[in-house]
Coordinates of N, CA and C in Angstrom, one line a residue:
A1 N -23.3 -20.9 34.3 CA -22.8 -20.6 33.0 C -23.3 -19.2 32.6
I2 N -22.5 -18.4 32.0 CA -22.8 -17.0 31.7 C -22.7 -16.9 30.1
G3 N -23.7 -16.4 29.5 CA -23.7 -16.1 28.1 C -23.8 -14.6 27.9
I4 N -23.0 -14.0 27.0 CA -23.0 -12.6 26.7 C -23.2 -12.4 25.2
S5 N -24.2 -11.6 24.9 CA -24.5 -11.3 23.5 C -25.2 -10.0 23.5
T6 N -24.7 -9.0 22.8 CA -25.4 -7.7 22.7 C -26.8 -7.8 22.1
S7 N -26.9 -8.7 21.1 CA -28.2 -8.9 20.4 C -29.1 -9.9 21.1
G8 N -28.5 -10.8 21.8 CA -29.2 -11.9 22.4 C -29.5 -13.0 21.4
N9 N -28.9 -12.9 20.2 CA -29.2 -13.9 19.2 C -27.9 -14.5 18.5
S10 N -26.8 -14.4 19.2 CA -25.5 -14.9 18.6 C -25.6 -16.4 18.7
A11 N -25.5 -17.1 17.6 CA -25.7 -18.5 17.5 C -24.7 -19.3 18.4
N12 N -23.5 -18.9 18.4 CA -22.5 -19.7 19.2 C -22.8 -19.5 20.7
V13 N -23.3 -18.4 21.2 CA -23.6 -18.2 22.6 C -24.9 -19.0 22.9
I14 N -25.9 -19.0 22.0 CA -27.1 -19.7 22.2 C -26.8 -21.2 22.3
K15 N -25.9 -21.7 21.4 CA -25.5 -23.1 21.5 C -24.8 -23.4 22.8
G16 N -24.0 -22.6 23.3 CA -23.3 -22.8 24.6 C -24.3 -22.8 25.7
M17 N -25.3 -21.9 25.7 CA -26.3 -21.8 26.7 C -27.2 -23.1 26.7
K18 N -27.5 -23.6 25.6 CA -28.3 -24.8 25.5 C -27.4 -26.0 26.1
A19 N -26.1 -26.0 25.8 CA -25.3 -27.1 26.4 C -25.2 -27.0 27.9
A20 N -25.2 -25.7 28.4 CA -25.1 -25.5 29.8 C -26.5 -26.0 30.5
K21 N -27.6 -25.7 29.8 CA -28.9 -26.1 30.3 C -29.0 -27.6 30.3
S22 N -28.5 -28.3 29.3 CA -28.6 -29.7 29.2 C -27.7 -30.4 30.3
G23 N -26.7 -29.6 30.7 CA -25.8 -30.1 31.8 C -26.4 -29.7 33.2
R24 N -27.6 -29.1 33.2 CA -28.3 -28.7 34.4 C -27.6 -27.6 35.2
L25 N -26.8 -26.8 34.5 CA -26.2 -25.6 35.1 C -27.1 -24.5 35.3
T26 N -26.9 -23.6 36.3 CA -27.7 -22.4 36.3 C -27.1 -21.5 35.3
T27 N -28.0 -20.8 34.5 CA -27.5 -20.0 33.4 C -27.9 -18.5 33.6
I28 N -27.0 -17.7 33.2 CA -27.2 -16.2 33.3 C -26.9 -15.6 31.9
A29 N -27.7 -14.7 31.5 CA -27.5 -14.1 30.2 C -27.3 -12.6 30.4
F30 N -26.4 -12.0 29.6 CA -26.2 -10.6 29.5 C -26.5 -10.2 28.1
T31 N -27.6 -9.5 27.9 CA -28.0 -9.2 26.5 C -28.4 -7.7 26.4
G32 N -28.8 -7.3 25.2 CA -29.2 -6.0 24.9 C -30.6 -6.1 24.2
G33 N -31.0 -4.9 23.8 CA -32.3 -4.8 23.0 C -33.5 -5.4 23.8
K34 N -34.1 -6.4 23.2 CA -35.2 -7.0 23.9 C -34.8 -8.4 24.5
G35 N -33.6 -8.7 24.5 CA -33.1 -9.9 25.1 C -32.8 -11.0 24.1
G36 N -33.5 -11.0 23.0 CA -33.3 -12.1 22.0 C -33.6 -13.5 22.6
K37 N -33.2 -14.5 21.8 CA -33.4 -15.9 22.2 C -32.6 -16.2 23.5
L38 N -31.5 -15.6 23.7 CA -30.6 -15.9 24.8 C -31.3 -15.7 26.1
A39 N -32.0 -14.5 26.2 CA -32.7 -14.2 27.5 C -33.8 -15.2 27.8
G40 N -34.4 -15.8 26.8 CA -35.5 -16.8 27.0 C -34.9 -18.1 27.5
L41 N -33.6 -18.4 27.2 CA -33.0 -19.6 27.6 C -32.4 -19.6 29.0
A42 N -32.1 -18.4 29.5 CA -31.4 -18.2 30.8 C -32.3 -18.3 32.0
D43 N -31.7 -18.8 33.1 CA -32.5 -18.7 34.4 C -32.6 -17.3 34.9
I44 N -31.5 -16.5 34.6 CA -31.5 -15.1 35.0 C -31.0 -14.3 33.8
A45 N -31.7 -13.3 33.4 CA -31.3 -12.5 32.3 C -31.2 -11.0 32.7
F46 N -30.0 -10.4 32.3 CA -29.8 -9.0 32.5 C -29.9 -8.4 31.1
V47 N -31.0 -7.7 30.8 CA -31.3 -7.2 29.5 C -31.1 -5.7 29.5
V48 N -30.2 -5.1 28.7 CA -30.0 -3.7 28.7 C -30.9 -3.2 27.5
P49 N -31.9 -2.4 27.9 CA -32.9 -2.0 26.9 C -32.4 -0.9 25.9
S50 N -31.4 -1.3 25.1 CA -30.8 -0.3 24.2 C -30.4 -1.0 22.9
S51 N -30.3 -0.3 21.8 CA -29.8 -0.9 20.5 C -28.4 -0.4 20.3
S52 N -27.9 0.4 21.2 CA -26.5 1.0 21.0 C -25.5 0.0 21.6
V53 N -24.7 -0.7 20.7 CA -23.8 -1.7 21.2 C -22.8 -1.2 22.2
P54 N -22.2 0.0 22.0 CA -21.3 0.5 23.1 C -22.0 0.7 24.4
R55 N -23.2 1.2 24.5 CA -24.0 1.4 25.7 C -24.2 0.0 26.4
I56 N -24.6 -1.0 25.6 CA -24.9 -2.3 26.1 C -23.6 -2.9 26.7
Q57 N -22.5 -2.8 26.0 CA -21.2 -3.3 26.5 C -20.8 -2.6 27.7
E58 N -20.9 -1.3 27.8 CA -20.6 -0.6 29.0 C -21.4 -1.1 30.2
T59 N -22.7 -1.3 30.0 CA -23.5 -1.8 31.1 C -23.1 -3.2 31.5
H60 N -22.8 -4.0 30.5 CA -22.4 -5.4 30.9 C -21.1 -5.4 31.7
I61 N -20.2 -4.5 31.3 CA -18.9 -4.4 32.1 C -19.2 -4.0 33.5
T62 N -20.1 -3.0 33.7 CA -20.5 -2.5 35.0 C -21.1 -3.6 35.8
L63 N -22.1 -4.3 35.2 CA -22.7 -5.4 35.9 C -21.7 -6.5 36.3
G64 N -20.8 -6.8 35.5 CA -19.8 -7.8 35.8 C -18.9 -7.3 37.0
H65 N -18.5 -6.1 37.0 CA -17.8 -5.6 38.2 C -18.6 -5.7 39.5
A66 N -19.9 -5.3 39.4 CA -20.7 -5.3 40.6 C -20.9 -6.8 41.1
I67 N -21.1 -7.7 40.1 CA -21.2 -9.1 40.5 C -19.9 -9.6 41.2
C68 N -18.8 -9.3 40.6 CA -17.5 -9.7 41.2 C -17.3 -9.1 42.6
Q69 N -17.7 -7.9 42.8 CA -17.6 -7.3 44.2 C -18.6 -8.0 45.1
L70 N -19.8 -8.4 44.7 CA -20.7 -9.1 45.6 C -20.1 -10.5 45.9
V71 N -19.5 -11.1 45.0 CA -18.9 -12.5 45.2 C -17.8 -12.3 46.2
D72 N -16.9 -11.3 46.0 CA -15.8 -11.1 47.0 C -16.4 -10.9 48.4
Q73 N -17.4 -10.1 48.5 CA -18.0 -9.8 49.8 C -18.5 -11.1 50.4
R74 N -19.2 -11.9 49.6 CA -19.9 -13.1 50.2 C -18.8 -14.1 50.5
L75 N -17.8 -14.3 49.7 CA -16.9 -15.4 50.0 C -15.8 -15.0 50.9
F76 N -15.3 -13.7 50.9 CA -14.2 -13.3 51.6 C -14.4 -12.2 52.6
G77 N -15.6 -11.7 52.6 CA -15.9 -10.5 53.5 C -15.1 -9.3 53.1
V78 N -14.7 -9.2 51.8 CA -14.0 -8.1 51.3 C -14.9 -7.0 50.8
V79 N -14.6 -5.8 51.3 CA -15.4 -4.6 50.9 C -14.5 -3.7 50.2
K80 N -14.6 -3.5 48.9 CA -13.7 -2.6 48.1 C -14.4 -1.2 48.0
K81 N -13.6 -0.2 48.2 CA -14.1 1.1 48.1 C -13.6 1.8 46.9

């Protein structure tokens, strides 16, 4: 399960992360600032050390694209240029 919150403290995202944890899912957080509560709940946390929401969101998008490319490579041997 993946939770995304620029502050790391969005109540609905934290609630979803807790539900995922109770279902024994691996959890990943994309947050900003110092990570907030969400980073502490996740198995893996990507914390963008910034208070600028646009910079945090841009970094989350870039991370998402990088992860998708890695999954494509692993599952299908696809290398995008």
